[in-house]
């Protein structure tokens, strides 16, 4: 019953809230929300990709695509720019391994619960993740880009993965 109420609340919120705010553009963010570097790295480890990711109370990320080279360091700083606490509207950044079914992962994340930051199975399907954040909080993580391919990232808070998602493209 509690889960049905939560899902209904999320669906209502999605239907009634729109995010008319355009993502802030910086030297790293293109018009499409892709993160790029001003100058390509001469080798895989010479420059890091720095990502300033924002999560809102309207369940959106400001960046939908990140690009990196295999083995390159990626620094992701997630900031929850909303006001709601993490038990009501928490956000995290979860980079999934290649081939992970996002919907199935989302269902397992819900079962993992708030105490585990909605990260199921001790993170077996996860490459990297931030902690779960409430409004105004920030977390930064660093990891090496995996082998070339396309990887999905999501917010694993229940119901958020359908809207709060993007891709990491590794060349």
One Martini backbone bead per residue (centre of mass of N, CA, C, O) as a GRO file, in nm:
protein
  171
    1UNK     BB    1   0.059   0.062  -0.022
    2UNK     BB    2   0.302   0.254   0.008
    3UNK     BB    3   0.407   0.215  -0.285
    4UNK     BB    4   0.153   0.311  -0.432
    5UNK     BB    5   0.155   0.595  -0.314
    6UNK     BB    6   0.434   0.677  -0.417
    7UNK     BB    7   0.377   0.632  -0.720
    8UNK     BB    8   0.135   0.827  -0.735
    9UNK     BB    9   0.287   1.078  -0.641
   10UNK     BB   10   0.494   1.082  -0.868
   11UNK     BB   11   0.294   1.094  -1.104
   12UNK     BB   12   0.163   1.360  -1.018
   13UNK     BB   13   0.419   1.531  -1.017
   14UNK     BB   14   0.492   1.493  -1.315
   15UNK     BB   15   0.220   1.608  -1.430
   16UNK     BB   16   0.241   1.900  -1.261
   17UNK     BB   17   0.552   1.922  -1.326
   18UNK     BB   18   0.772   2.155  -1.463
   19UNK     BB   19   1.081   2.226  -1.645
   20UNK     BB   20   1.171   2.552  -1.756
   21UNK     BB   21   1.462   2.521  -1.699
   22UNK     BB   22   1.754   2.593  -1.829
   23UNK     BB   23   2.045   2.482  -1.866
   24UNK     BB   24   2.339   2.562  -1.772
   25UNK     BB   25   2.595   2.710  -1.938
   26UNK     BB   26   2.919   2.597  -2.012
   27UNK     BB   27   3.226   2.500  -2.113
   28UNK     BB   28   3.117   2.186  -2.078
   29UNK     BB   29   2.828   2.260  -2.200
   30UNK     BB   30   2.613   2.191  -2.430
   31UNK     BB   31   2.308   2.233  -2.571
   32UNK     BB   32   2.254   1.907  -2.526
   33UNK     BB   33   2.423   1.836  -2.246
   34UNK     BB   34   2.707   1.787  -2.321
   35UNK     BB   35   3.019   1.677  -2.219
   36UNK     BB   36   3.320   1.862  -2.263
   37UNK     BB   37   3.624   1.950  -2.387
   38UNK     BB   38   3.831   2.192  -2.497
   39UNK     BB   39   4.068   1.974  -2.490
   40UNK     BB   40   4.198   1.705  -2.587
   41UNK     BB   41   4.345   1.440  -2.482
   42UNK     BB   42   4.651   1.301  -2.541
   43UNK     BB   43   4.573   1.108  -2.314
   44UNK     BB   44   4.380   0.924  -2.100
   45UNK     BB   45   4.529   1.075  -1.820
   46UNK     BB   46   4.567   1.400  -1.847
   47UNK     BB   47   4.247   1.449  -1.835
   48UNK     BB   48   3.964   1.543  -1.686
   49UNK     BB   49   3.626   1.490  -1.635
   50UNK     BB   50   3.395   1.751  -1.555
   51UNK     BB   51   3.090   1.719  -1.364
   52UNK     BB   52   2.790   1.930  -1.331
   53UNK     BB   53   2.536   1.794  -1.158
   54UNK     BB   54   2.175   1.832  -1.156
   55UNK     BB   55   1.908   1.808  -0.920
   56UNK     BB   56   1.554   1.819  -0.900
   57UNK     BB   57   1.220   1.851  -0.789
   58UNK     BB   58   1.141   1.765  -1.107
   59UNK     BB   59   1.313   1.525  -1.202
   60UNK     BB   60   1.611   1.639  -1.305
   61UNK     BB   61   1.870   1.665  -1.531
   62UNK     BB   62   2.110   1.883  -1.690
   63UNK     BB   63   2.246   1.610  -1.800
   64UNK     BB   64   2.246   1.357  -2.079
   65UNK     BB   65   2.566   1.380  -2.165
   66UNK     BB   66   2.874   1.194  -2.159
   67UNK     BB   67   3.227   1.228  -2.237
   68UNK     BB   68   3.489   0.975  -2.292
   69UNK     BB   69   3.777   0.801  -2.229
   70UNK     BB   70   3.930   0.532  -2.181
   71UNK     BB   71   4.058   0.571  -1.847
   72UNK     BB   72   3.940   0.825  -1.774
   73UNK     BB   73   3.881   1.069  -1.561
   74UNK     BB   74   3.583   1.107  -1.355
   75UNK     BB   75   3.411   1.396  -1.231
   76UNK     BB   76   3.132   1.395  -1.008
   77UNK     BB   77   2.900   1.659  -0.935
   78UNK     BB   78   2.633   1.648  -0.717
   79UNK     BB   79   2.340   1.864  -0.712
   80UNK     BB   80   2.077   1.949  -0.503
   81UNK     BB   81   1.862   2.221  -0.604
   82UNK     BB   82   1.659   2.169  -0.410
   83UNK     BB   83   1.446   2.135  -0.095
   84UNK     BB   84   1.408   1.845  -0.052
   85UNK     BB   85   1.431   1.571   0.113
   86UNK     BB   86   1.558   1.250   0.074
   87UNK     BB   87   1.281   1.101   0.170
   88UNK     BB   88   1.111   1.264  -0.073
   89UNK     BB   89   1.370   1.385  -0.290
   90UNK     BB   90   1.599   1.204  -0.383
   91UNK     BB   91   1.946   1.201  -0.510
   92UNK     BB   92   2.141   1.030  -0.765
   93UNK     BB   93   2.433   0.875  -0.908
   94UNK     BB   94   2.409   0.598  -1.150
   95UNK     BB   95   2.639   0.381  -1.293
   96UNK     BB   96   2.592   0.142  -1.528
   97UNK     BB   97   2.633  -0.138  -1.657
   98UNK     BB   98   2.642  -0.309  -1.924
   99UNK     BB   99   2.307  -0.432  -1.985
  100UNK     BB  100   2.134  -0.308  -1.779
  101UNK     BB  101   1.818  -0.315  -1.653
  102UNK     BB  102   1.660  -0.040  -1.553
  103UNK     BB  103   1.385  -0.136  -1.446
  104UNK     BB  104   1.492  -0.366  -1.270
  105UNK     BB  105   1.680  -0.191  -1.102
  106UNK     BB  106   1.459  -0.002  -0.990
  107UNK     BB  107   1.311  -0.223  -0.830
  108UNK     BB  108   1.555  -0.305  -0.653
  109UNK     BB  109   1.607  -0.026  -0.533
  110UNK     BB  110   1.345  -0.005  -0.373
  111UNK     BB  111   1.413  -0.252  -0.189
  112UNK     BB  112   1.675  -0.140  -0.058
  113UNK     BB  113   1.649   0.152   0.022
  114UNK     BB  114   1.747   0.424   0.206
  115UNK     BB  115   1.983   0.290   0.374
  116UNK     BB  116   2.113   0.214   0.062
  117UNK     BB  117   2.052   0.444  -0.150
  118UNK     BB  118   1.921   0.262  -0.372
  119UNK     BB  119   2.137   0.009  -0.369
  120UNK     BB  120   2.158  -0.288  -0.504
  121UNK     BB  121   2.343  -0.566  -0.453
  122UNK     BB  122   2.604  -0.411  -0.361
  123UNK     BB  123   2.661  -0.294  -0.665
  124UNK     BB  124   2.690  -0.512  -0.906
  125UNK     BB  125   2.561  -0.297  -1.146
  126UNK     BB  126   2.792  -0.087  -1.059
  127UNK     BB  127   3.040   0.153  -1.114
  128UNK     BB  128   2.903   0.428  -0.995
  129UNK     BB  129   2.828   0.640  -0.694
  130UNK     BB  130   2.643   0.832  -0.509
  131UNK     BB  131   2.493   0.969  -0.275
  132UNK     BB  132   2.212   1.049  -0.116
  133UNK     BB  133   2.022   1.350  -0.172
  134UNK     BB  134   1.930   1.652  -0.055
  135UNK     BB  135   1.853   1.955  -0.036
  136UNK     BB  136   2.167   2.127  -0.098
  137UNK     BB  137   2.334   1.887  -0.167
  138UNK     BB  138   2.672   1.736  -0.205
  139UNK     BB  139   2.860   1.517  -0.440
  140UNK     BB  140   3.183   1.356  -0.498
  141UNK     BB  141   3.321   1.167  -0.772
  142UNK     BB  142   3.569   0.916  -0.878
  143UNK     BB  143   3.649   0.768  -1.205
  144UNK     BB  144   3.699   0.532  -1.445
  145UNK     BB  145   3.661   0.477  -1.754
  146UNK     BB  146   3.546   0.249  -1.930
  147UNK     BB  147   3.497   0.080  -2.178
  148UNK     BB  148   3.387   0.104  -2.469
  149UNK     BB  149   3.069   0.276  -2.478
  150UNK     BB  150   2.733   0.260  -2.350
  151UNK     BB  151   2.609   0.425  -2.053
  152UNK     BB  152   2.391   0.433  -1.791
  153UNK     BB  153   2.228   0.694  -1.606
  154UNK     BB  154   2.084   0.742  -1.272
  155UNK     BB  155   1.817   0.767  -1.054
  156UNK     BB  156   1.726   0.541  -0.776
  157UNK     BB  157   1.492   0.665  -0.691
  158UNK     BB  158   1.177   0.607  -0.672
  159UNK     BB  159   1.074   0.673  -1.014
  160UNK     BB  160   1.321   0.845  -1.147
  161UNK     BB  161   1.452   0.681  -1.395
  162UNK     BB  162   1.253   0.781  -1.624
  163UNK     BB  163   1.384   1.089  -1.609
  164UNK     BB  164   1.667   1.031  -1.455
  165UNK     BB  165   1.873   1.035  -1.736
  166UNK     BB  166   2.167   0.897  -1.910
  167UNK     BB  167   2.487   0.914  -2.088
  168UNK     BB  168   2.786   0.732  -2.134
  169UNK     BB  169   3.048   0.800  -2.365
  170UNK     BB  170   3.293   0.569  -2.471
  171UNK     BB  171   3.604   0.586  -2.674
   0.00000   0.00000   0.00000
